[in-house]
Short mmCIF file of C-alpha atoms and ligand atoms in Angstrom, two decimals:
data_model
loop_
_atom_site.label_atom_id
_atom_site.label_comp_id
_atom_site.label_asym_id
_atom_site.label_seq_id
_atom_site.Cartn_x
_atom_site.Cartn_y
_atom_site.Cartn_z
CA UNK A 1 24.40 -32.69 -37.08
CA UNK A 2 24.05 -28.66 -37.15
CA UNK A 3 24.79 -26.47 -34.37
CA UNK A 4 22.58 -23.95 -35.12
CA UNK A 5 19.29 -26.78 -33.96
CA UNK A 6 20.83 -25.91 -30.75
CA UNK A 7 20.37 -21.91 -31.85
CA UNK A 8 17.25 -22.31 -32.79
CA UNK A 9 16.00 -23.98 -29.77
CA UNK A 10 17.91 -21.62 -27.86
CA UNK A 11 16.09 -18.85 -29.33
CA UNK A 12 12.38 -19.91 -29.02
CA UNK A 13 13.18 -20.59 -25.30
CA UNK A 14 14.23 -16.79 -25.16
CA UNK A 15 10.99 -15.57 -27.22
CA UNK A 16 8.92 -17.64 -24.71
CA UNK A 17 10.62 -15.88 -21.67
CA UNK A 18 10.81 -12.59 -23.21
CA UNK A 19 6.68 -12.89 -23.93
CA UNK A 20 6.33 -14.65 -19.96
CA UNK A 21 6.36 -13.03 -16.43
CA UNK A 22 8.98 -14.92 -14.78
CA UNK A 23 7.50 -15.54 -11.66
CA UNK A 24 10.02 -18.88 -10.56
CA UNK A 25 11.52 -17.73 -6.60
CA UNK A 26 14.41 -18.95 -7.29
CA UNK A 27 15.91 -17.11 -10.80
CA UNK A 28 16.73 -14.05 -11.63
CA UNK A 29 18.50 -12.27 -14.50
CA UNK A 30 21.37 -10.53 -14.51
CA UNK A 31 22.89 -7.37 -15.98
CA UNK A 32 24.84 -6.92 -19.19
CA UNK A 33 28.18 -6.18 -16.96
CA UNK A 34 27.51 -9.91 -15.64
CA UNK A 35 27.01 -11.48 -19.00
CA UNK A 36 30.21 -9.50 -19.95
CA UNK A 37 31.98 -11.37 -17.71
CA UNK A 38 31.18 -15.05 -17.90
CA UNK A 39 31.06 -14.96 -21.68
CA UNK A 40 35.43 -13.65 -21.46
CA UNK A 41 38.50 -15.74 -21.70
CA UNK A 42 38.25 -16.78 -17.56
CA UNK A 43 35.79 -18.80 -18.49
CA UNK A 44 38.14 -21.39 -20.36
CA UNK A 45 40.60 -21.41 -17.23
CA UNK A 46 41.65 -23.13 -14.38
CA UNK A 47 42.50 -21.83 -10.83
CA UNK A 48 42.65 -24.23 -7.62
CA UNK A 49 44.12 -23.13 -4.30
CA UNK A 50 43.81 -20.00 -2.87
CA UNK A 51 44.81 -16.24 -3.23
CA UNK A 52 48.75 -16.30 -3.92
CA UNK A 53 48.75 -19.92 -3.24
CA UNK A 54 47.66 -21.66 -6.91
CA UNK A 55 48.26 -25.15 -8.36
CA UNK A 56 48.63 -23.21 -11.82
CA UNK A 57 50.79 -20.65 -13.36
CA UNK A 58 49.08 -18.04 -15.15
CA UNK A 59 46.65 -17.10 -12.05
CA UNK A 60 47.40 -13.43 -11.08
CA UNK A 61 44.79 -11.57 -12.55
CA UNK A 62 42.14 -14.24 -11.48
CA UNK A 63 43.65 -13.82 -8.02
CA UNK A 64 42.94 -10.15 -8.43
CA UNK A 65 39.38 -11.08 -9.16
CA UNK A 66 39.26 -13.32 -6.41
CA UNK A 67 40.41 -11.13 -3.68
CA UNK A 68 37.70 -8.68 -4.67
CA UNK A 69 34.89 -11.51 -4.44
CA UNK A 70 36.11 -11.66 -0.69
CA UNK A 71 36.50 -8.35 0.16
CA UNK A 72 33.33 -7.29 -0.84
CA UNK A 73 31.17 -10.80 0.23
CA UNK A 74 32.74 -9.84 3.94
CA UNK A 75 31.64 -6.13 3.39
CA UNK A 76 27.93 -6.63 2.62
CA UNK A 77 27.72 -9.39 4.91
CA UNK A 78 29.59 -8.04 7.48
CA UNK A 79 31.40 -11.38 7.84
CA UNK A 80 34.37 -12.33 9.41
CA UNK A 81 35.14 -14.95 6.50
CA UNK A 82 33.92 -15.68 2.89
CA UNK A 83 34.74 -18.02 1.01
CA UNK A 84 33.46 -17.49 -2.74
CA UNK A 85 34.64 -21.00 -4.52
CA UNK A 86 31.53 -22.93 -4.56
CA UNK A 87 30.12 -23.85 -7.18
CA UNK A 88 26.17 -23.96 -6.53
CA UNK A 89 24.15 -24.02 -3.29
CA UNK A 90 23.90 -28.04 -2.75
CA UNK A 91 27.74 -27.42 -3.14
CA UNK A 92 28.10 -25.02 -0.39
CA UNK A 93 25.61 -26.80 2.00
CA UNK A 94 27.88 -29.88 1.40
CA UNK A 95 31.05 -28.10 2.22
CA UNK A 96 29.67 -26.60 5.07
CA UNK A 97 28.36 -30.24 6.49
CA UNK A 98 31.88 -31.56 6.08
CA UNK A 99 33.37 -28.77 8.23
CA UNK A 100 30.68 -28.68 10.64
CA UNK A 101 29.93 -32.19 11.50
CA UNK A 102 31.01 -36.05 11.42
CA UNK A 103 29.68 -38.92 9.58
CA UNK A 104 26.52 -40.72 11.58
CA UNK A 105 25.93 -36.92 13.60
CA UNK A 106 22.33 -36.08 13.87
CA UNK A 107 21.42 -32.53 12.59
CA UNK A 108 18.49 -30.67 12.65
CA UNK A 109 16.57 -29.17 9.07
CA UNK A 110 13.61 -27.60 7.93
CA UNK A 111 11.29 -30.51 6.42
CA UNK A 112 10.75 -30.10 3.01
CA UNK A 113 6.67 -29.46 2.65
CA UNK A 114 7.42 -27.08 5.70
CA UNK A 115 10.16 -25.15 3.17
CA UNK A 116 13.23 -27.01 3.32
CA UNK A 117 15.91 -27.51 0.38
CA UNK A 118 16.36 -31.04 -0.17
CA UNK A 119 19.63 -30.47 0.48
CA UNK A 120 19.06 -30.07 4.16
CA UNK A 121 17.67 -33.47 4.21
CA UNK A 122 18.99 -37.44 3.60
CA UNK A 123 17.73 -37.35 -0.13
CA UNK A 124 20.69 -35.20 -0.94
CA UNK A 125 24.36 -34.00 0.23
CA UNK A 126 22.67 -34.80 4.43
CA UNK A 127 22.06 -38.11 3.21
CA UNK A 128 25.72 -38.31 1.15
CA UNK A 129 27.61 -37.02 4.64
CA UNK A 130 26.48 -39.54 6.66
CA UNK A 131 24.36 -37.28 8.55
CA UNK A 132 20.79 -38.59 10.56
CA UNK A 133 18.64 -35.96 9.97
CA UNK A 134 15.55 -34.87 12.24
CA UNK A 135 13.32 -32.08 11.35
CA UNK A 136 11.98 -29.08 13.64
CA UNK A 137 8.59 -28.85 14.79
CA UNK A 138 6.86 -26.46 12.67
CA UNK A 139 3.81 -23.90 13.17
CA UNK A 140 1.84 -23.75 9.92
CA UNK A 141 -0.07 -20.71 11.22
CA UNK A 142 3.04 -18.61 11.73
CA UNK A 143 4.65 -20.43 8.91
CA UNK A 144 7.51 -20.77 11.08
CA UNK A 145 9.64 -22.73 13.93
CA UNK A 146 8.11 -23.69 16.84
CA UNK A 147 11.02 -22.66 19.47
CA UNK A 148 9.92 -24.29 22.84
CA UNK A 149 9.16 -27.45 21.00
CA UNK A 150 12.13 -27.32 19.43
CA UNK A 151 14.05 -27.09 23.05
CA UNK A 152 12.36 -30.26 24.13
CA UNK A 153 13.53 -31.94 20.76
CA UNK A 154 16.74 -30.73 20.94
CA UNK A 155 18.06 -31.35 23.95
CA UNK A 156 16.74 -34.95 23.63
CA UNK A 157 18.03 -35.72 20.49
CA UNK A 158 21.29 -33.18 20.82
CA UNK A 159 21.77 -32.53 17.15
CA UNK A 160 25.47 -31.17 16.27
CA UNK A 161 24.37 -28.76 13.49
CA UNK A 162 20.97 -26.35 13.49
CA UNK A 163 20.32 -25.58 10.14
CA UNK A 164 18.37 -23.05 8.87
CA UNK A 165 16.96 -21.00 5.98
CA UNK A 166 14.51 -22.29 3.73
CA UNK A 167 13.59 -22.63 0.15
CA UNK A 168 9.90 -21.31 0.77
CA UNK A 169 10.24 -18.70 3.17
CA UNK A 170 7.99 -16.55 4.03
CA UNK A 171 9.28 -14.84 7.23
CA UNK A 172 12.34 -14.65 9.44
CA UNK A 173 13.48 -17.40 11.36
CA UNK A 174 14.46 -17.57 14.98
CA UNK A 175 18.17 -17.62 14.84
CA UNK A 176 19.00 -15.90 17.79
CA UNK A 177 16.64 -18.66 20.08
CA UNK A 178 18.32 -21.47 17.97
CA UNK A 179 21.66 -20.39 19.09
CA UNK A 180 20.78 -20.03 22.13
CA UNK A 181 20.01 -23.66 22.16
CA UNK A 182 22.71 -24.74 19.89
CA UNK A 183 25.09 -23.05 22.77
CA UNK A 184 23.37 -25.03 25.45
CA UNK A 185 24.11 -28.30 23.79
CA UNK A 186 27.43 -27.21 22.33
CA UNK A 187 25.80 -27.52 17.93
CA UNK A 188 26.52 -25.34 15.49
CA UNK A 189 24.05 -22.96 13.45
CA UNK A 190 23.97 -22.89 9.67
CA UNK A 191 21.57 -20.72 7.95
CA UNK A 192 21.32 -21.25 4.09
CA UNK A 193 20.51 -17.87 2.54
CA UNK A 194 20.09 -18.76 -0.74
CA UNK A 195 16.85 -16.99 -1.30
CA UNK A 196 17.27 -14.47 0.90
CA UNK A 197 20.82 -13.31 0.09
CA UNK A 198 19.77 -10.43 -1.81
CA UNK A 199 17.26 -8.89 0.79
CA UNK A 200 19.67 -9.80 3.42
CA UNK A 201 22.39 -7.74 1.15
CA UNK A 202 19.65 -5.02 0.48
CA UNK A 203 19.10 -4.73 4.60
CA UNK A 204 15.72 -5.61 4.24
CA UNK A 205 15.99 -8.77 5.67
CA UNK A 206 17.53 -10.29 8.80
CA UNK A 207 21.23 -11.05 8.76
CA UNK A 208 21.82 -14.55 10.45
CA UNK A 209 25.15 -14.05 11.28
CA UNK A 210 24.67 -11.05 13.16
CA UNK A 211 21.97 -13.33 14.90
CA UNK A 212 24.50 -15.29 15.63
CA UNK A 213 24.73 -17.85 12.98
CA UNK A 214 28.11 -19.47 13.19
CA UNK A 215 28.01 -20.11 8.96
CA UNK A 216 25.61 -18.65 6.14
CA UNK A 217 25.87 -20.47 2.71
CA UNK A 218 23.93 -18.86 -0.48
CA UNK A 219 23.36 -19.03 -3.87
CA UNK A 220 24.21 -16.45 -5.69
CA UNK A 221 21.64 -15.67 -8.39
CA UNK A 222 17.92 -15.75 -6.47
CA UNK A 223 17.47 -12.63 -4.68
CA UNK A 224 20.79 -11.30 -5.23
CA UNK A 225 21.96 -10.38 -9.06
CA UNK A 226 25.01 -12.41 -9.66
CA UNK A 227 25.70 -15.54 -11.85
CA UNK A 228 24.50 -19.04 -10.79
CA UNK A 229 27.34 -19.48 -8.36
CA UNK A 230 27.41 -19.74 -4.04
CA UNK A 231 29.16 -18.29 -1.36
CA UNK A 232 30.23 -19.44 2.35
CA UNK A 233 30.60 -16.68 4.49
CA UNK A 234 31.21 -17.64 8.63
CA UNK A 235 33.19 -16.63 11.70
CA UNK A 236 36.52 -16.51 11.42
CA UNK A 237 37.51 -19.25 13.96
CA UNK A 238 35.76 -21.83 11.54
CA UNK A 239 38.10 -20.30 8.55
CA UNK A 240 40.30 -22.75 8.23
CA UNK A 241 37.39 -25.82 8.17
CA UNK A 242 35.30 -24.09 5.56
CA UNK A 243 38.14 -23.56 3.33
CA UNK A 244 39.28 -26.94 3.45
CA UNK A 245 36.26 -28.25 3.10
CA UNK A 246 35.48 -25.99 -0.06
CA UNK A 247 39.47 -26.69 -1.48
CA UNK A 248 40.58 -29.49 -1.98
CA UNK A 249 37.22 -31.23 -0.51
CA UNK A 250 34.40 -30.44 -2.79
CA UNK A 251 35.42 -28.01 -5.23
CA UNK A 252 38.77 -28.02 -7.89
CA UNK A 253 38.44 -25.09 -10.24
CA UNK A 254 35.72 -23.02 -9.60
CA UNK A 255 34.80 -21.13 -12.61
CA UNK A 256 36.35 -17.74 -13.04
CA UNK A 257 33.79 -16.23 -15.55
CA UNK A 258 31.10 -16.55 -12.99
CA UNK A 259 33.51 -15.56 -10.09
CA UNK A 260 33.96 -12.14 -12.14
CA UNK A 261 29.88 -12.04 -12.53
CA UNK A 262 29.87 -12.11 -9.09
CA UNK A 263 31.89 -9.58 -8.38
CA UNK A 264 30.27 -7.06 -10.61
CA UNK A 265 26.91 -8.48 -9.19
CA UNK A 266 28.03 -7.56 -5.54
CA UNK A 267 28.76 -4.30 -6.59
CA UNK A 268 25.59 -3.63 -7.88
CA UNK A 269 24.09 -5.03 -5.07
CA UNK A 270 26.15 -2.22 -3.14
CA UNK A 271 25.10 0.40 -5.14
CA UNK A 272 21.43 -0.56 -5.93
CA UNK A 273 20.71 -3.37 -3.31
CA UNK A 274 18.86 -1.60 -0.75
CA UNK A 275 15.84 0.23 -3.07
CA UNK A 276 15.96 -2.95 -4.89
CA UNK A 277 15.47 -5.06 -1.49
CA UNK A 278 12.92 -2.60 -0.18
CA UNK A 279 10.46 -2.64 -3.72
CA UNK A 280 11.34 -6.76 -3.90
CA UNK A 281 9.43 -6.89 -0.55
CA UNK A 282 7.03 -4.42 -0.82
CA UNK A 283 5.66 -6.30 -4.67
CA UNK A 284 5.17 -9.55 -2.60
CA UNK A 285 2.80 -8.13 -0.17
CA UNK A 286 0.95 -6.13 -2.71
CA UNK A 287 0.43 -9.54 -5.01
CA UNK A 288 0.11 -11.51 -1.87
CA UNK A 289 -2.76 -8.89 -1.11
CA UNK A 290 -4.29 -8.63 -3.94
CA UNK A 291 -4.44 -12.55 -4.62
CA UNK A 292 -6.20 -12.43 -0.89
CA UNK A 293 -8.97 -9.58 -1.39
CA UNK A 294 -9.52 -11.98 -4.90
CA UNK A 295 -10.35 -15.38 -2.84
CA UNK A 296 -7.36 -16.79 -2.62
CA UNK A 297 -6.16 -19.01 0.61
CA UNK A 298 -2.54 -16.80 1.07
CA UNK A 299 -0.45 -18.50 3.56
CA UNK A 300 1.09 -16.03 6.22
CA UNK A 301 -2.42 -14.06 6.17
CA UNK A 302 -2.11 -13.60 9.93
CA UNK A 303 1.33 -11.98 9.73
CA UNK A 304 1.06 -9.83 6.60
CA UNK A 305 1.19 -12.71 4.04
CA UNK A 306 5.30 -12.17 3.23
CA UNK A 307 8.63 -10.81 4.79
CA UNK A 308 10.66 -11.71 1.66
CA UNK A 309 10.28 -11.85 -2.05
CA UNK A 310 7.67 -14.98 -1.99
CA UNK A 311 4.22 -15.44 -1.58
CA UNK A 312 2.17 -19.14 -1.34
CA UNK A 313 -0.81 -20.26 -2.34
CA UNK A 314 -2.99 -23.10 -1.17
CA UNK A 315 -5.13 -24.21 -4.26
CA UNK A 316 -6.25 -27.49 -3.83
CA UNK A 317 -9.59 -25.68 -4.35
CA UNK A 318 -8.66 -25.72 -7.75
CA UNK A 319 -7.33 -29.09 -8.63
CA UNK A 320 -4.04 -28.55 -6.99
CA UNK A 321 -0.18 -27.05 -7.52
CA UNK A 322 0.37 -29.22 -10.74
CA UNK A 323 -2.67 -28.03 -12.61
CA UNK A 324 -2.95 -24.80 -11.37
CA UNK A 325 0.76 -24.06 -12.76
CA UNK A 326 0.34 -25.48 -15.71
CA UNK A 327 -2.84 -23.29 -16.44
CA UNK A 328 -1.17 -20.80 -15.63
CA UNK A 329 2.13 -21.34 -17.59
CA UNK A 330 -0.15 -21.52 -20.64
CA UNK A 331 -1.72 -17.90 -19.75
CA UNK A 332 2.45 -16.75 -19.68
CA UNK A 333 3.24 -17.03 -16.54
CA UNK A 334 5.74 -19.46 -15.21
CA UNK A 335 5.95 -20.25 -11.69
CA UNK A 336 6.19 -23.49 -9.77
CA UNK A 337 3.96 -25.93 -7.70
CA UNK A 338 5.21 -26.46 -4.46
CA UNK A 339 4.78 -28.56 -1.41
CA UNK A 340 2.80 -26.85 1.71
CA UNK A 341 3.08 -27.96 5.24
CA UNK A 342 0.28 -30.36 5.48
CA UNK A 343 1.67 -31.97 2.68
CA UNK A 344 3.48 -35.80 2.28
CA UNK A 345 6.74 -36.00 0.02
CA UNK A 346 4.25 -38.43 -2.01
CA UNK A 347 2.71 -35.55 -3.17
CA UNK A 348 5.43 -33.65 -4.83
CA UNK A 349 4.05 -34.33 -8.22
CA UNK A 350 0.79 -32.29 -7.59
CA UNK A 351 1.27 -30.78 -4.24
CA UNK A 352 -1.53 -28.87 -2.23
CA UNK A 353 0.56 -24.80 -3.58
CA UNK A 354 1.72 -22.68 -5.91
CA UNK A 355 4.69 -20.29 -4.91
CA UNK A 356 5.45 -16.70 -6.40
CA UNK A 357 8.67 -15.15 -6.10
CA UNK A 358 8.81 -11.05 -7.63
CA UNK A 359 12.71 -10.77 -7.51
CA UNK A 360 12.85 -11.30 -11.41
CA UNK A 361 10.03 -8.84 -12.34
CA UNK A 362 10.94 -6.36 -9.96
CA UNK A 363 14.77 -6.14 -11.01
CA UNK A 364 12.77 -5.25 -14.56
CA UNK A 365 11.12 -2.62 -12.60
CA UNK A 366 7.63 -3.54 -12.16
CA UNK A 367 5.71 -2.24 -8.95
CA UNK A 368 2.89 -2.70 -6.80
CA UNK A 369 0.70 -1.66 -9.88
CA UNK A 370 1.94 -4.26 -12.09
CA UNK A 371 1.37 -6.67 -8.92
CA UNK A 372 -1.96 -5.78 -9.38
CA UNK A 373 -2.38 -6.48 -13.32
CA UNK A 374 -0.65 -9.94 -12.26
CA UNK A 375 -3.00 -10.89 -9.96
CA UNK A 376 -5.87 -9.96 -12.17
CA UNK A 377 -3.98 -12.26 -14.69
CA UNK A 378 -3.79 -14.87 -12.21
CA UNK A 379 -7.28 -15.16 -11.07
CA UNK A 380 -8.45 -15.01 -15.12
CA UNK A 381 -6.92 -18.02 -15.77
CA UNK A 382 -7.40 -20.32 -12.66
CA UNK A 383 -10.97 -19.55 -13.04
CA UNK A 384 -11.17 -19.87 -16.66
CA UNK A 385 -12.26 -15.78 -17.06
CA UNK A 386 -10.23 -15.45 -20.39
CA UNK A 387 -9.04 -17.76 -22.86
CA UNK A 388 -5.29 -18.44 -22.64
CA UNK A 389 -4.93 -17.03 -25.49
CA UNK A 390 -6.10 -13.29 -24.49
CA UNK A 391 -4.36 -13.87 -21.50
CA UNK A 392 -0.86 -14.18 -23.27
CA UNK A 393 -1.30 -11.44 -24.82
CA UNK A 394 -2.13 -9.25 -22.11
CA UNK A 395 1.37 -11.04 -20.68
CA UNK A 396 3.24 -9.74 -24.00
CA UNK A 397 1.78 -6.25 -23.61
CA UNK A 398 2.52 -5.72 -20.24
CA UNK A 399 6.15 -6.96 -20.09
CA UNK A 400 6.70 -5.37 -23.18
CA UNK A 401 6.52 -1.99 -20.79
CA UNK A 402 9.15 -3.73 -18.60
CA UNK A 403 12.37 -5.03 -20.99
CA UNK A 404 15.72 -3.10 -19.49
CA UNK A 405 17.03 -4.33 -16.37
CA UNK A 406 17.28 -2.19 -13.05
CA UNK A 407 19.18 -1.90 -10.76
CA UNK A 408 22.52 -1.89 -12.28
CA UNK A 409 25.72 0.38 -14.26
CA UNK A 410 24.47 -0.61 -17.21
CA UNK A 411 22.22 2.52 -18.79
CA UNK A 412 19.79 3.00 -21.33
CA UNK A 413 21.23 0.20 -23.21
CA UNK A 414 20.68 -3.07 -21.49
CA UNK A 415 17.41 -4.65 -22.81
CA UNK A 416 16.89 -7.93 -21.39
CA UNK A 417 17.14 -10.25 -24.18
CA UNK A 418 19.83 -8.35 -26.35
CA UNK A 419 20.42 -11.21 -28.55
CA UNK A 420 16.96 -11.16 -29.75
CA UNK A 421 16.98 -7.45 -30.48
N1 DSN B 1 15.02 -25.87 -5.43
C1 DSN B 1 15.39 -24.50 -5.76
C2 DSN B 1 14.27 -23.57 -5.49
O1 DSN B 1 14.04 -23.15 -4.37
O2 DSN B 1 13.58 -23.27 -6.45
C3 DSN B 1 16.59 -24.09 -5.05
O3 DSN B 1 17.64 -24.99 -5.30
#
């Protein structure tokens, strides 16, 4: 046995994403400040319990830390509560069912060809509450909620908790009309901003609880530029449930390197967040455009293709999501298939789409020019234009152009892949 396999391994993965445009929705690298932080001694402690109110001596400084993550999670979000111990999304989503509902409620979710995280649904932590889930009716023009069918459903089936948010989202959701239904049957609405955190932090994207969502749980690492981590923010008369929930029901320690990631994360987010949000949004519709005037069937065509950092692509005209990615993860560029509407969960393994997220190569700094070269690299492959060899290396030479990160304190200094420098 030899550690350094593990180095080694570790390394070509990094030379492969380093020579790649990371094109995955849901990633997103973070700044040097960030790395600082979870690779430091909180990283090997423990801290349960709340601000000023620990299991564990030896917890000042992380409370410190702590009471910053709050502060400035309720600032950005203008929340009335935040809670900033859980440990992943699926982690917050479960915390938030067990404050907001009861074993054997109903509760209503996004499907998941329609966009839905599986966690929304009886696969996952739905399922592991107890909870019956039905699914909203769904317009796969609009690639959105269908709100008077919805009414109909709803008060028939009275669900106890509206969730939304999705994990291919294209526009914004109807929050407002779902509360306005949720308040006629007396349900709560969730909305799970883990995509759309950092667009929602940026103000380039609607803020659910201003909406009137009663909770918003997020990851913490998608759109936004912090450490793979998630956040609970809600109104303040649900404080008390939430927390609970979080501490001691599905969290202990919650790990304090990545708590002080997230923190520096959330202030660059302040500082940088809104020209970040703005170009994030504007390098979706430009690739979404360009993929369009090139052939391709863009979902969302009607309404300007994209309102967030992701475009989809139907391309069953070319043998489908599974080969289509994996063509195109041999040409460099990594991206996932994905389920579309029309879709059955029997398809996952080569669904009908492809789906494109920018919030990785835009925190490098590309624009809607580079959008343009990717699209170009895009096509080339699917149709076989260029071997995949020439295409790679038009991959290396462009992101070559593109290796410091944006969009934080960090200056002149922090290349993306330091370790390899
Ligand atoms: N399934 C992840 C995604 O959207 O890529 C989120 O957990």
């Amino acid at each position: 046995m030899n550690p350094s396999e593990v180095f080694e391994i570790i390394e070509k993965h990094t030379r492969f994403m380093r020579d790649s445009i990371p094109l995955i929705a849901s990633e997103n690298l973070t700044s040097l400040s960030v790395r600082r932080c979870y690779l430091s001694d909180l990283g090997h402690r423990y801290a349960e319990g709340k601000v000023g109110h620990r299991f564990y001596e030896g917890c000042s400084f992380v409370d410190e830390i702590e009471e910053r993550a709050v502060d400035l999670t309720k600032k950005i979000f203008e929340a009335e509560h935040a809670n900033v111990q859980p440990i992943s999304g699926v982690v917050a989503n479960i915390a938030a069912f067990f404050a907001l509902t009861d074993v054997g409620d109903t509760i209503m979710s996004i499907s998941v060809p329609c966009g839905g995280h599986i966690s929304h649904d009886t696969v996952s932590a739905a399922g592991l509450r107890g909870l019956r889930v039905i699914h909203y009716p769904f317009d796969n023009e609009e690639m959105n909620i269908n709100v008077d069918e919805t009414r109909n459903v709803a008060l028939r089936e009275k669900p106890k908790l509206f969730i939304l948010g999705s994990s291919l989202i294209l526009f914004r959701q109807p929050v407002k009309e779902i509360k306005e239904i949720a308040d006629e049957i007396g349900a709560y609405v969730m909305y799970d901003a883990s995509h759309v955190l950092g667009l929602i932090a940026g103000k380039a994207f609607q803020n659910p609880l201003k909406e009137g969502a009663d909770v918003m749980t997020g990851s913490t690492h998608k759109t936004f530029f912090g450490p793979q981590r998630a956040i609970i923010a809600s109104k303040k008369e649900l404080a008390e449930k939430v927390d609970r929930a979080v501490f001691p029901g599905v969290v202990s320690n919650h790990h304090l390197n990545t708590l002080a990631g997230y923190v520096v994360a959330a202030m660059e987010i302040l500082e940088f967040g809104q020209d970040y949000a703005k170009q994030v949004v504007k390098n979706a519709r430009a690739l979404a455009e360009e993929l369009y005037n090139l052939g391709y069937k863009v979902l969302g065509e009607k309404k300007g293709f994209t309102e967030t950092h992701q475009v989809a692509v139907d391309v069953r005209d070319f043998g489908g999501g599974e080969k289509v990615a994996k063509t195109l993860e041999n040409a460099g560029i990594v991206l996932n298939k994905n389920l579309l509407p029309w879709d059955s969960l029997e398809s996952t393994d080569n669904p009908s789409g492809i789906r494109i997220g920018v919030q990785e190569v835009t925190r490098i700094g590309m624009g809607e020019e580079e959008m343009k070269i990717i699209a170009e690299i895009i096509d080339a492959a699917i149709k076989e234009k260029k071997s995949a060899e020439e295409l790679r290396k038009e991959v290396r030479e462009l992101k070559e152009r593109f290796n410091i990160i944006k969009y934080s304190f960090d200056q002149s200094e922090a290349y993306i892949f330091p370790e390899l420098k």
